[in-house]
Tab-separated table of C-alpha atoms and ligand atoms in Angstrom:
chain	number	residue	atom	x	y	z
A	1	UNK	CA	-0.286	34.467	16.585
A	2	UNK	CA	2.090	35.418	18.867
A	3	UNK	CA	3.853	32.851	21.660
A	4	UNK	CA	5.509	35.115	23.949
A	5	UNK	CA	6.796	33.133	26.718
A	6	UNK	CA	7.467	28.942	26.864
A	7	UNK	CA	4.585	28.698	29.084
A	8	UNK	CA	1.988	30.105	26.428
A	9	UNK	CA	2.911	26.193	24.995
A	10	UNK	CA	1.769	23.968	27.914
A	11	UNK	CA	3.518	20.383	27.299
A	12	UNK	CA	4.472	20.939	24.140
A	13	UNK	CA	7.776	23.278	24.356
A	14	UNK	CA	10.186	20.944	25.698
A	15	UNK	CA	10.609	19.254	21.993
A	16	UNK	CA	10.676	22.628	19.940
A	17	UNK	CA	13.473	23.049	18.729
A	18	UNK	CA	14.882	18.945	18.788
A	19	UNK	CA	11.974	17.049	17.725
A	20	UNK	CA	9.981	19.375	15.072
A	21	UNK	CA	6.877	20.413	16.208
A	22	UNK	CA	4.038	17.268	14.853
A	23	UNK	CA	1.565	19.334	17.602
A	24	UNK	CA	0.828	22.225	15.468
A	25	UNK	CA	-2.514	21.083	14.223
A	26	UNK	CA	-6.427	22.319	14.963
A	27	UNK	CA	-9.472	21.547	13.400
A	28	UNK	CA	-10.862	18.833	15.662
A	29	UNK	CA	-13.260	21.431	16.781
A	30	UNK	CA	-14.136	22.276	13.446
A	31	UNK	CA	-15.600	20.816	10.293
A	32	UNK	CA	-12.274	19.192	8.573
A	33	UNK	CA	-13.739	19.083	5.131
A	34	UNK	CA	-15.696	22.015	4.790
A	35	UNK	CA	-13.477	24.915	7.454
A	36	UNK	CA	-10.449	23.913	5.485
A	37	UNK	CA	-9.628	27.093	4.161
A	38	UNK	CA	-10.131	28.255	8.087
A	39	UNK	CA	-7.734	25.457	9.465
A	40	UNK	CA	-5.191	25.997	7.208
A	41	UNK	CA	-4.908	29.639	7.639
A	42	UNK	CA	-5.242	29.387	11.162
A	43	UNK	CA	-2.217	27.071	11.332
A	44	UNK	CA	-0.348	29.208	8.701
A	45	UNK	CA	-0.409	31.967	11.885
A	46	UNK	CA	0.829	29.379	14.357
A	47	UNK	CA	3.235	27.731	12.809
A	48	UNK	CA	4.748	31.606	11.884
A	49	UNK	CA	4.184	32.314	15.565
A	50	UNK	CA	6.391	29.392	16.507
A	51	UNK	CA	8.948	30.449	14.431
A	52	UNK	CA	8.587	33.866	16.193
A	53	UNK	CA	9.187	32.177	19.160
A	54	UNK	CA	12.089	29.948	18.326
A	55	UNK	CA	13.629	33.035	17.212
A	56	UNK	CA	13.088	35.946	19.501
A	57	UNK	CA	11.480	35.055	22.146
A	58	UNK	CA	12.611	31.316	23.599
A	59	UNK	CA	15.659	31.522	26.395
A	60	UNK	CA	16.416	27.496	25.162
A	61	UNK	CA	16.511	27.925	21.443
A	62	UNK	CA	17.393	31.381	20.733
A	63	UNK	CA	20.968	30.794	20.453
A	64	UNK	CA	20.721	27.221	18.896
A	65	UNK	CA	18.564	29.008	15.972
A	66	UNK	CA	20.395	32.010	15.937
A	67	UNK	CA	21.520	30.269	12.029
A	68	UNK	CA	18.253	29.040	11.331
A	69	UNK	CA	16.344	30.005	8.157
A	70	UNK	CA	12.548	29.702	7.353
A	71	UNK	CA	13.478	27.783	3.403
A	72	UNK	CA	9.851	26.761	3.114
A	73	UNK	CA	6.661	24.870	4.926
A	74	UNK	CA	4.123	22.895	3.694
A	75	UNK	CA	0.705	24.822	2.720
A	76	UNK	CA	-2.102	22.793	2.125
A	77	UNK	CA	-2.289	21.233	5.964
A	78	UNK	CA	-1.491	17.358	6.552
A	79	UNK	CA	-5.304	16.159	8.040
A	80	UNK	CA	-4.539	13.618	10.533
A	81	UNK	CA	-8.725	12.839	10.953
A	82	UNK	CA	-11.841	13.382	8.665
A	83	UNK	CA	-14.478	11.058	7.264
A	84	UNK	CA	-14.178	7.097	7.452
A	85	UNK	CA	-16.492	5.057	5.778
A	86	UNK	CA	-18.297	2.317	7.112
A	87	UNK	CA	-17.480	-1.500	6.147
A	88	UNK	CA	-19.083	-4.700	7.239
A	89	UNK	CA	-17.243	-4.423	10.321
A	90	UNK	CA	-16.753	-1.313	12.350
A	91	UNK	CA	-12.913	-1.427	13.934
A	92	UNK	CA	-13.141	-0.848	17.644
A	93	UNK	CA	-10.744	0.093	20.586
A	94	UNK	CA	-11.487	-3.353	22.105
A	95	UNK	CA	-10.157	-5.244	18.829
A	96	UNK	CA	-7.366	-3.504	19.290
A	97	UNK	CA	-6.765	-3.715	22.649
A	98	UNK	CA	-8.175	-7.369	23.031
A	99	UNK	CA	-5.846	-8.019	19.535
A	100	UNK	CA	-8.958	-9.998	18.281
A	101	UNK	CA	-8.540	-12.506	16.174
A	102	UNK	CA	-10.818	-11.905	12.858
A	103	UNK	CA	-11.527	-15.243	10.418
A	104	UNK	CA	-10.726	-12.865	7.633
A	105	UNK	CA	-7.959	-10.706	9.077
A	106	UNK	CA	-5.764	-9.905	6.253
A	107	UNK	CA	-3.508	-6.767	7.489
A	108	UNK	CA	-2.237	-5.949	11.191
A	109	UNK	CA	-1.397	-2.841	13.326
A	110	UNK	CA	0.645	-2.343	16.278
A	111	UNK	CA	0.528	1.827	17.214
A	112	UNK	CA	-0.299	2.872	20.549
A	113	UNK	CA	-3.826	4.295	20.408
A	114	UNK	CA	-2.591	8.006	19.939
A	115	UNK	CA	-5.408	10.737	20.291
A	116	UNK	CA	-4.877	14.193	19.860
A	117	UNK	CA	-7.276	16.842	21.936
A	118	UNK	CA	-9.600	18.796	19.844
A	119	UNK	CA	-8.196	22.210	20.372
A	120	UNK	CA	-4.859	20.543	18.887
A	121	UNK	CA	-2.156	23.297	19.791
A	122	UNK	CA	-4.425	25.641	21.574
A	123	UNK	CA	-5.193	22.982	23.887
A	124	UNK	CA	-3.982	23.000	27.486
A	125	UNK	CA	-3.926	19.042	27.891
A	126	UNK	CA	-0.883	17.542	26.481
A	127	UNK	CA	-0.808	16.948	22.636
A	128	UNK	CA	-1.176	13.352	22.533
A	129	UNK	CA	-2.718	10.297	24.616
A	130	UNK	CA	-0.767	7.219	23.994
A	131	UNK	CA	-2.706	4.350	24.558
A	132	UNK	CA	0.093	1.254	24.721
A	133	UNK	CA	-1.115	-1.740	22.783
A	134	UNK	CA	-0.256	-5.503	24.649
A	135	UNK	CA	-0.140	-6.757	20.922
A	136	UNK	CA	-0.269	-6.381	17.438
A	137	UNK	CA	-3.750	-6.674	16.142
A	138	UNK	CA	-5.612	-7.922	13.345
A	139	UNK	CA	-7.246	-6.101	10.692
A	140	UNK	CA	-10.459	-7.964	9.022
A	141	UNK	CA	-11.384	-7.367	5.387
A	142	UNK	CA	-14.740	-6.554	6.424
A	143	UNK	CA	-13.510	-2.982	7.638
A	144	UNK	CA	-12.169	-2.425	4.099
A	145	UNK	CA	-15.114	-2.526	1.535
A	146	UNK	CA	-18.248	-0.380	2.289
A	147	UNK	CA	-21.433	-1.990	3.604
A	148	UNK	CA	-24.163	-0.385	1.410
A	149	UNK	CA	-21.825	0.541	-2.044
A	150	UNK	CA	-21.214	-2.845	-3.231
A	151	UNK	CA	-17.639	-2.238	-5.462
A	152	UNK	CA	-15.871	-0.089	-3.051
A	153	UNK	CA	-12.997	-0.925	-1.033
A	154	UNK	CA	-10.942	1.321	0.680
A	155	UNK	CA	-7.744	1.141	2.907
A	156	UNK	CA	-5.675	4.194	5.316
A	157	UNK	CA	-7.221	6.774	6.558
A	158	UNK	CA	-11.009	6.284	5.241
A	159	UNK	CA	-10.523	2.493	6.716
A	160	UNK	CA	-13.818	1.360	8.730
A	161	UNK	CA	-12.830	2.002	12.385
A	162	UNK	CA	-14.066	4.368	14.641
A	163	UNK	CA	-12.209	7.230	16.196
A	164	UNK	CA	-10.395	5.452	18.528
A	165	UNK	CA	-9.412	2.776	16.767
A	166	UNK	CA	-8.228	5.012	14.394
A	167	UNK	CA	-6.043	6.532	16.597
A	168	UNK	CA	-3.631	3.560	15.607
A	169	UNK	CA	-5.225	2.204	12.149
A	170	UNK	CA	-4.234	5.423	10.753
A	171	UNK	CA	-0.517	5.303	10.442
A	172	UNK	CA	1.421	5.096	7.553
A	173	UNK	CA	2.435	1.513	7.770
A	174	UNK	CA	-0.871	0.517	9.073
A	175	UNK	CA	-2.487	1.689	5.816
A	176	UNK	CA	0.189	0.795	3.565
A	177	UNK	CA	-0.592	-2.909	4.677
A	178	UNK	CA	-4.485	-2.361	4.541
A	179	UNK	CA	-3.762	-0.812	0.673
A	180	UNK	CA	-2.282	-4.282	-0.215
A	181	UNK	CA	-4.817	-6.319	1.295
A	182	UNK	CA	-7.650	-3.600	-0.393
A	183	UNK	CA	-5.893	-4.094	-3.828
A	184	UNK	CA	-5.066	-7.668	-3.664
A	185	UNK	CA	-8.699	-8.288	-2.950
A	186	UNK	CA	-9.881	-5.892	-5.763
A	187	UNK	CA	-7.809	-7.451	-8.195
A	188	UNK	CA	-9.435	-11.325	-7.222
A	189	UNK	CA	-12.962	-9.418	-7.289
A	190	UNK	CA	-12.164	-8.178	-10.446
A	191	UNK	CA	-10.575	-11.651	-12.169
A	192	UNK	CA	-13.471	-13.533	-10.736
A	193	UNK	CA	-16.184	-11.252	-11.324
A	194	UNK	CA	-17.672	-11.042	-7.906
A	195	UNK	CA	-17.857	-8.353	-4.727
A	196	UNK	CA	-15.766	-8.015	-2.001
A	197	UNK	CA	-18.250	-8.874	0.054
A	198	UNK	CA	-18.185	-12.134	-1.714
A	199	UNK	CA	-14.269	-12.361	-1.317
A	200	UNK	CA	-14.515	-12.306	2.631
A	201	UNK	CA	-17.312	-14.850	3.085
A	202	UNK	CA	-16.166	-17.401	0.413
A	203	UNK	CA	-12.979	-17.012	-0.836
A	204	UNK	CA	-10.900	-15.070	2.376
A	205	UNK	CA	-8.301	-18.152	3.011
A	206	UNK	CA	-7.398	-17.993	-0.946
A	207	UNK	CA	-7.101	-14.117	-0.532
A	208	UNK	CA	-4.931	-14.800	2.713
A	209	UNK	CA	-2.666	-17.328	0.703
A	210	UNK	CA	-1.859	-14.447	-1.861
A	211	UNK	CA	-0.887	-11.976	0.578
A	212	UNK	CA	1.710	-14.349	2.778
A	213	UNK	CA	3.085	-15.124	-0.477
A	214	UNK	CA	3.702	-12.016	-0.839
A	215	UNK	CA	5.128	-11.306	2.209
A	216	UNK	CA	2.092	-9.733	3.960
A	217	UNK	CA	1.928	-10.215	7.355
A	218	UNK	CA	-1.135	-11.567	9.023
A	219	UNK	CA	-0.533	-12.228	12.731
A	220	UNK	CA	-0.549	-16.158	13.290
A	221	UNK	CA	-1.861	-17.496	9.964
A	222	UNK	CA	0.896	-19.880	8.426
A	223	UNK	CA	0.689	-20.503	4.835
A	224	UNK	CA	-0.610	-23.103	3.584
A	225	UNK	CA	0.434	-23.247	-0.297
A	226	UNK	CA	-0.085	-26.388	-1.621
A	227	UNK	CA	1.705	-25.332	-4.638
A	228	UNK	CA	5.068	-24.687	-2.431
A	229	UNK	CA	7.288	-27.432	-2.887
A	230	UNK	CA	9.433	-26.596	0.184
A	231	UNK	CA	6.236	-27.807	2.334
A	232	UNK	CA	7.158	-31.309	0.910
A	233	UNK	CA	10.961	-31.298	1.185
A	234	UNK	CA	13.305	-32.645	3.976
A	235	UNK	CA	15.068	-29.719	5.064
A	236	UNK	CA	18.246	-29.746	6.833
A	237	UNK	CA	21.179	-27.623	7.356
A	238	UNK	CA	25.019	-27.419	8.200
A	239	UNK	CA	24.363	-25.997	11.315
A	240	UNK	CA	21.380	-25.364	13.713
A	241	UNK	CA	21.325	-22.791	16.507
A	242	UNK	CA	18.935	-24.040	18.873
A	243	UNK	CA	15.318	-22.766	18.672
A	244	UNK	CA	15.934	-22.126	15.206
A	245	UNK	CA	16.081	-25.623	13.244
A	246	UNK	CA	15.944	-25.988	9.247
A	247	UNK	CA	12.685	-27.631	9.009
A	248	UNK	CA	11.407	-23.930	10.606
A	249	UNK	CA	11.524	-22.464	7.049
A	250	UNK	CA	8.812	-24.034	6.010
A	251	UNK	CA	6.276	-24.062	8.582
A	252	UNK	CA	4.439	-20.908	6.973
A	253	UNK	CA	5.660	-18.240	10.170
A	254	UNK	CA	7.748	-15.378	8.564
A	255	UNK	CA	8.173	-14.064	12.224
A	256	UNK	CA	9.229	-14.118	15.841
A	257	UNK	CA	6.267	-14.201	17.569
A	258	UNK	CA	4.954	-15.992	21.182
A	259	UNK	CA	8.560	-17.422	22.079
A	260	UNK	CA	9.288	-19.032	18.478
A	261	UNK	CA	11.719	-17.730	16.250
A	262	UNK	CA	10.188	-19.563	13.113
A	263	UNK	CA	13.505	-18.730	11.230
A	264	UNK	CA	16.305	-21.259	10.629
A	265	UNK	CA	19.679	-19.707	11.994
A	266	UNK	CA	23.115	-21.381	11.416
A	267	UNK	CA	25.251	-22.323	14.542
A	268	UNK	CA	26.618	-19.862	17.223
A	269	UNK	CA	30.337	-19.885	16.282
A	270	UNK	CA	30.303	-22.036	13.222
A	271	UNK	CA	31.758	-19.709	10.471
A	272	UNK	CA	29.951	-18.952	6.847
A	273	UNK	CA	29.336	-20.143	4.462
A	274	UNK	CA	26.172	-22.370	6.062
A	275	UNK	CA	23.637	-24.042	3.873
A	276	UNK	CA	20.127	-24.991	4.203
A	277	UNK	CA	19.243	-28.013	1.758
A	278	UNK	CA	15.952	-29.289	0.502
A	279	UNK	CA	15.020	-32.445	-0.747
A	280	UNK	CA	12.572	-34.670	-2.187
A	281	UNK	CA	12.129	-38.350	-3.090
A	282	UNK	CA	12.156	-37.126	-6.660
A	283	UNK	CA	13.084	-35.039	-8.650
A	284	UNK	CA	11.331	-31.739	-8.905
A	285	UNK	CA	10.347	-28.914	-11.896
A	286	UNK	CA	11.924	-25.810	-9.748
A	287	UNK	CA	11.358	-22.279	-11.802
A	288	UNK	CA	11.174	-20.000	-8.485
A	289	UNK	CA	12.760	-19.379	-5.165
A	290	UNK	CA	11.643	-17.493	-2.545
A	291	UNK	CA	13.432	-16.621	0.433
A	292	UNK	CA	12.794	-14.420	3.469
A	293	UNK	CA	15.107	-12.926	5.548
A	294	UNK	CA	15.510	-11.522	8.586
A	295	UNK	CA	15.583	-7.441	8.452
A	296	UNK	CA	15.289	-7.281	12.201
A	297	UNK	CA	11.855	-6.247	12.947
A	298	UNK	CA	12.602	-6.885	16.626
A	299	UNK	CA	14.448	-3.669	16.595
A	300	UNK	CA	12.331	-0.150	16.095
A	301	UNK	CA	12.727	0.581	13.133
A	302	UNK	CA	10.244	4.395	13.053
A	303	UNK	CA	10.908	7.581	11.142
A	304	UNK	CA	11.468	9.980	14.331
A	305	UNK	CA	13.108	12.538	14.804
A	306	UNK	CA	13.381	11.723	18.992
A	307	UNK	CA	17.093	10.889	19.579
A	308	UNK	CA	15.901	7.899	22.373
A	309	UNK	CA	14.129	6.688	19.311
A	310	UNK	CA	16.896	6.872	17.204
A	311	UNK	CA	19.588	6.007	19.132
A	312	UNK	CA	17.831	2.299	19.196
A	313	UNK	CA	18.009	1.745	15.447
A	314	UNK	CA	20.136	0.663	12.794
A	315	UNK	CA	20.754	3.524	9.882
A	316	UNK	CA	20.846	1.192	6.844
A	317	UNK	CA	20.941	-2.524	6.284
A	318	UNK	CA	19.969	-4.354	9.051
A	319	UNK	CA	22.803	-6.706	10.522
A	320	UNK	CA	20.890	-10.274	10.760
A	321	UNK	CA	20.415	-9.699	6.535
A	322	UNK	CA	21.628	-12.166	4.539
A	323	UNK	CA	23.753	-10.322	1.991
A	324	UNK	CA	25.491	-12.340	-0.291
A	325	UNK	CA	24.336	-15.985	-1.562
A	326	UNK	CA	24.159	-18.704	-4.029
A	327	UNK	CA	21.010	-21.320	-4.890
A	328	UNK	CA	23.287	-24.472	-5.714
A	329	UNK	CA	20.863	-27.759	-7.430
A	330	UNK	CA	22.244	-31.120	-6.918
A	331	UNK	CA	22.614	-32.184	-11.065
A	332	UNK	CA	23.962	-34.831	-12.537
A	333	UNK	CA	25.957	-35.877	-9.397
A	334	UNK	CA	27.069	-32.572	-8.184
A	335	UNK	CA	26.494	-29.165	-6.572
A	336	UNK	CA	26.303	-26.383	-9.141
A	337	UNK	CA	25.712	-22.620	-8.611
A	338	UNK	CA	22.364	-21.855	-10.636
A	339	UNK	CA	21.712	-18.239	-9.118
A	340	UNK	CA	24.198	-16.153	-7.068
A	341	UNK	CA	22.599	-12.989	-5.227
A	342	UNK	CA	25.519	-10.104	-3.529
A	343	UNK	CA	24.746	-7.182	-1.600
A	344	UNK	CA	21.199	-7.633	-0.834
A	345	UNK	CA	19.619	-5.884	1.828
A	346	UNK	CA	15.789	-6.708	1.226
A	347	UNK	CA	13.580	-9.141	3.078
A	348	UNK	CA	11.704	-10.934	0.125
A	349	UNK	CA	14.154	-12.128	-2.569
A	350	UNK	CA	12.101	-13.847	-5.717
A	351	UNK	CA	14.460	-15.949	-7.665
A	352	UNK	CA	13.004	-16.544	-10.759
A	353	UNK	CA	15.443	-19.182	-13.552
A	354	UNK	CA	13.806	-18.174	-16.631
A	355	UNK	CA	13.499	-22.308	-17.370
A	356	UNK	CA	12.303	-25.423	-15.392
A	357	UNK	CA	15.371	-27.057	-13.817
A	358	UNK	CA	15.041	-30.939	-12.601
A	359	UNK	CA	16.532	-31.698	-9.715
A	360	UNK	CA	15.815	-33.554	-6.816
A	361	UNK	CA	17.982	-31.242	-4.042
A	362	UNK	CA	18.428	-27.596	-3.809
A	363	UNK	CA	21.150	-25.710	-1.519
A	364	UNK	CA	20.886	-22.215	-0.333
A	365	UNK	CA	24.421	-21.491	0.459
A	366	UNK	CA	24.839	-18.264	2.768
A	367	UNK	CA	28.176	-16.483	1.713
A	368	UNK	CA	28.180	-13.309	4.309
A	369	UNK	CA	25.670	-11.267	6.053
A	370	UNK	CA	25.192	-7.460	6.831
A	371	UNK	CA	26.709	-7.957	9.899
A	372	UNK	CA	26.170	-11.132	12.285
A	373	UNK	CA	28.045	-13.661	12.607
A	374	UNK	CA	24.902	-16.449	11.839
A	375	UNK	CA	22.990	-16.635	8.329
A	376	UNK	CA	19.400	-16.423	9.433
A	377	UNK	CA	16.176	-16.994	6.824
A	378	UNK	CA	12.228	-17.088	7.867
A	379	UNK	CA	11.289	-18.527	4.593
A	380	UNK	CA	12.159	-20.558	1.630
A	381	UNK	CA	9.246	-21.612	-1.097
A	382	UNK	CA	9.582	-23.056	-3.964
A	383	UNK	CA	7.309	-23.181	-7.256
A	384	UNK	CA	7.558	-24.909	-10.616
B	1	FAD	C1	0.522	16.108	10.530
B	1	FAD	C2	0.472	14.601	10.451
B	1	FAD	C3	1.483	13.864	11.018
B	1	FAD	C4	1.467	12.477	10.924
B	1	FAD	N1	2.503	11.778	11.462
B	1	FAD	C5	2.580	10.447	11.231
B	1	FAD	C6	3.736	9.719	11.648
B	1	FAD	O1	4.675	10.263	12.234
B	1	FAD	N2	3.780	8.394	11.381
B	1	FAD	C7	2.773	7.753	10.713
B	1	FAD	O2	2.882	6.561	10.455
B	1	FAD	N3	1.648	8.421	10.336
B	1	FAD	C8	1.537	9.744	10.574
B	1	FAD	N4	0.411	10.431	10.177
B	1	FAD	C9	-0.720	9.684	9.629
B	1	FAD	C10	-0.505	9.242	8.201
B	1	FAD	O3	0.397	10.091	7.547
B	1	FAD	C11	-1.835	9.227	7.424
B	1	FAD	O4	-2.863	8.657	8.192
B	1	FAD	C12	-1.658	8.429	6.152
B	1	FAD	O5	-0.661	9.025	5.343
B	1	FAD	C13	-2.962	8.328	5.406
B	1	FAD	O6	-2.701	7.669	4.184
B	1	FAD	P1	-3.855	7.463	3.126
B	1	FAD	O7	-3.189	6.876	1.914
B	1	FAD	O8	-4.981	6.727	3.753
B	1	FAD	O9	-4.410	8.911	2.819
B	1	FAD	P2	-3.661	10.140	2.137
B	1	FAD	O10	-2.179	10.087	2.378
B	1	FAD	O11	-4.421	11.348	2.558
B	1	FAD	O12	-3.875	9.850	0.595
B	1	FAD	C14	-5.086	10.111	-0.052
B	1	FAD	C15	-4.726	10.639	-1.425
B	1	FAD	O13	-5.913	10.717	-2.210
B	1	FAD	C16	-5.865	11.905	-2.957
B	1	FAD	N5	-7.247	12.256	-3.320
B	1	FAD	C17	-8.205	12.762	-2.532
B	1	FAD	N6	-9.335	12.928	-3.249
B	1	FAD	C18	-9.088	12.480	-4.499
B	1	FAD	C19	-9.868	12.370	-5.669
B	1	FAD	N7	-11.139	12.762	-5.709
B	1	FAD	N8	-9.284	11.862	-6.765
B	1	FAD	C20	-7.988	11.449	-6.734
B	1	FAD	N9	-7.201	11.539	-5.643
B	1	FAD	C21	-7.759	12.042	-4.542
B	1	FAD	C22	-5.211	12.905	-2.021
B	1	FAD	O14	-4.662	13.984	-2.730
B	1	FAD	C23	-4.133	12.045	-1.367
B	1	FAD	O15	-2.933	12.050	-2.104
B	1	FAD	C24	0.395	11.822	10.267
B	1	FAD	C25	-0.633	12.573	9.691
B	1	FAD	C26	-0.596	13.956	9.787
B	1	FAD	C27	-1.692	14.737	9.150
């Protein structure tokens, strides 16, 4: 294939040689699981006729290539669209769009509806349709276990949706959180001997309670664990920004969402350490912590390769982390350190003590951050 001038690439030849080149694809037209042999040699020729034309025949990127080497490209073609299988419920562009709320949602979304034209890079309308979504959206379990094959769940790109729904179910994220709610749900089918089916019509809100334990996020179901202890402690703190009070830790949010914060955050200007305390009446078996921080989700946070993209992110640890910390337990009349956590950078921490420890007050005392100046945690739980 040859691509002798910028205008043989209509809408696509701005990015070339910046942003990669995603729009090399084809097969829409064809059949993607039986022409692949045909698609991927097909796209072998283009993507060498690209090259072609970044190197000899492009006025913008001739010089910035002149260095360039071809070291190696992918041959067995990425397939962005083939066969989905059909669930209990079919996803649709108005669940999306309408962000539905689903009785058993247990996974969400958030991608533009993105479609791609059939001809792919032979076509002459632009190489994607972004559809802008008002919301996240829910994703119901009923799209992820087939209607008529009565053990099979699935999750990604073979989800239950229909083509344009797909168009933003089928991102990486987007099926990495289906594959956890797929699994999750084939692992309590499998320890209770029953079908998914079964799962999502009697047992969805114990399914649900596993996942936001785990740090799944399902948009606008709190937790409701009545083994958490921290439900049942008076929380406070030694400082409150406003909108973001102790007590928020516990209210089962993990996220800003609709005006709330749902995160307790220390005091503008009041330096670390800060602490957040629980307590109860009496004393308490504690063998587990959990805490979740804040890893800034309300910045982008996409692999791109678009400089505007990138030029909105943070490379590494994200500043409103809580880095370093101790879990002090109020024994025998005083504070002492029983775990003591530096450099983290993750957004689920599970503290486990090895032993039952009595007390009737716990401390989480926040040392330093990655980078701002208040200590800032969504969650704390707490288990025998
Ligand atoms: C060119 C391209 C660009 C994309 N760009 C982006 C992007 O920028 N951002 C984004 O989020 N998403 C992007 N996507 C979409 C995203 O990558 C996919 O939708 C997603 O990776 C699908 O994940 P999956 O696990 O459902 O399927 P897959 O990643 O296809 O995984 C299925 C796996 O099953 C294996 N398999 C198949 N049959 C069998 C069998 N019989 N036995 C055992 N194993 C088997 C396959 O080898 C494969 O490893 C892109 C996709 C393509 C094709």
């Amino acid at each position: 294939k040859r691509f002798l001038t910028c205008d043989a690439l209509p809408h696509r030849h701005p990015d070339l040689c910046r942003t990669g080149f995603w729009w090399n694809e084809l097969g829409g037209v064809f059949d993607m699981t039986r022409d692949t042999e045909r698609v991927r040699d097909e796209l072998v020729a283009t993507l060498l006729g690209l090259w072609d034309h970044i190197k000899n025949h492009c006025p913008q990127c001739r010089d910035l290539a002149r260095t360039w080497e071809l070291e190696w490209f992918g041959w067995v073609p990425g397939k962005r669209e083939t066969r989905r299988l059909l669930g209990d419920h079919i996803l649709t562009e108005l669940d999306l769009v309408e962000a539905r709320p689903f009785e058993d949602a247990v996974a969400h979304g958030g991608w533009p509806i993105d479609l791609h034209p059939p001809w792919g890079i032979y076509d002459r309308e632009p190489p994607a349709l972004m559809l802008p979504l008002e919301d996240i959206y829910s994703i119901p379990l009923r799209a992820l276990y087939s209607r008529n094959v009565e053990n099979l769940l699935f999750a990604g790109r073979c989800a239950s949706a229909t083509h344009v729904a797909f168009g933003s179910t089928r991102l990486a994220a987007t099926g990495a959180a289906m594959g956890q709610a797929a699994g999750t749900a084939a692992a309590m089918a499998a320890f209770r001997g029953c079908t998914p089916r079964e799962i999502a019509d009697r047992h969805i809100r114990e399914l649900q309670e596993i996942l936001l334990r785990q740090d799944q996020y399902i948009p606008d179901l709190a937790a409701q664990d009545e083994g958490d202890m921290a439900r049942k402690a008076q929380i406070s703190a030694s400082s409150e920004a406003e909108g973001c009070e102790a007590a928020s830790v516990a209210n089962g949010l993990t996220r800003h969402r609709r005006g709330r914060t749902n995160q307790w955050a220390s005091g503008e200007g009041q330096p670390l350490p800060q602490w957040l305390e629980l307590r109860w009446p009496q004393p308490r078996a504690v063998g587990e912590i959990h805490l979740t921080f804040d890893t800034g989700f309300a910045r982008p946070l996409t692999h791109s390769q678009y400089p505007s993209t990138l030029k909105k992110q943070v490379r590494g640890p994200q500043p409103e982390t809580v880095k370093d910390f101790r879990i002090e337990a109020w024994l025998d009349g005083s504070w002492r350190a029983v775990a003591r956590i530096t450099g983290n950078y993750q957004r689920k921490r599970v503290l486990k003590l090895g032993h039952l420890l009595a007390t009737e007050a716990m401390r989480i005392v926040v040392e330093a951050t990655q980078g701002d100046p208040q200590a800032r945690i969504y969650e704390v739980r707490v288990y025998g």
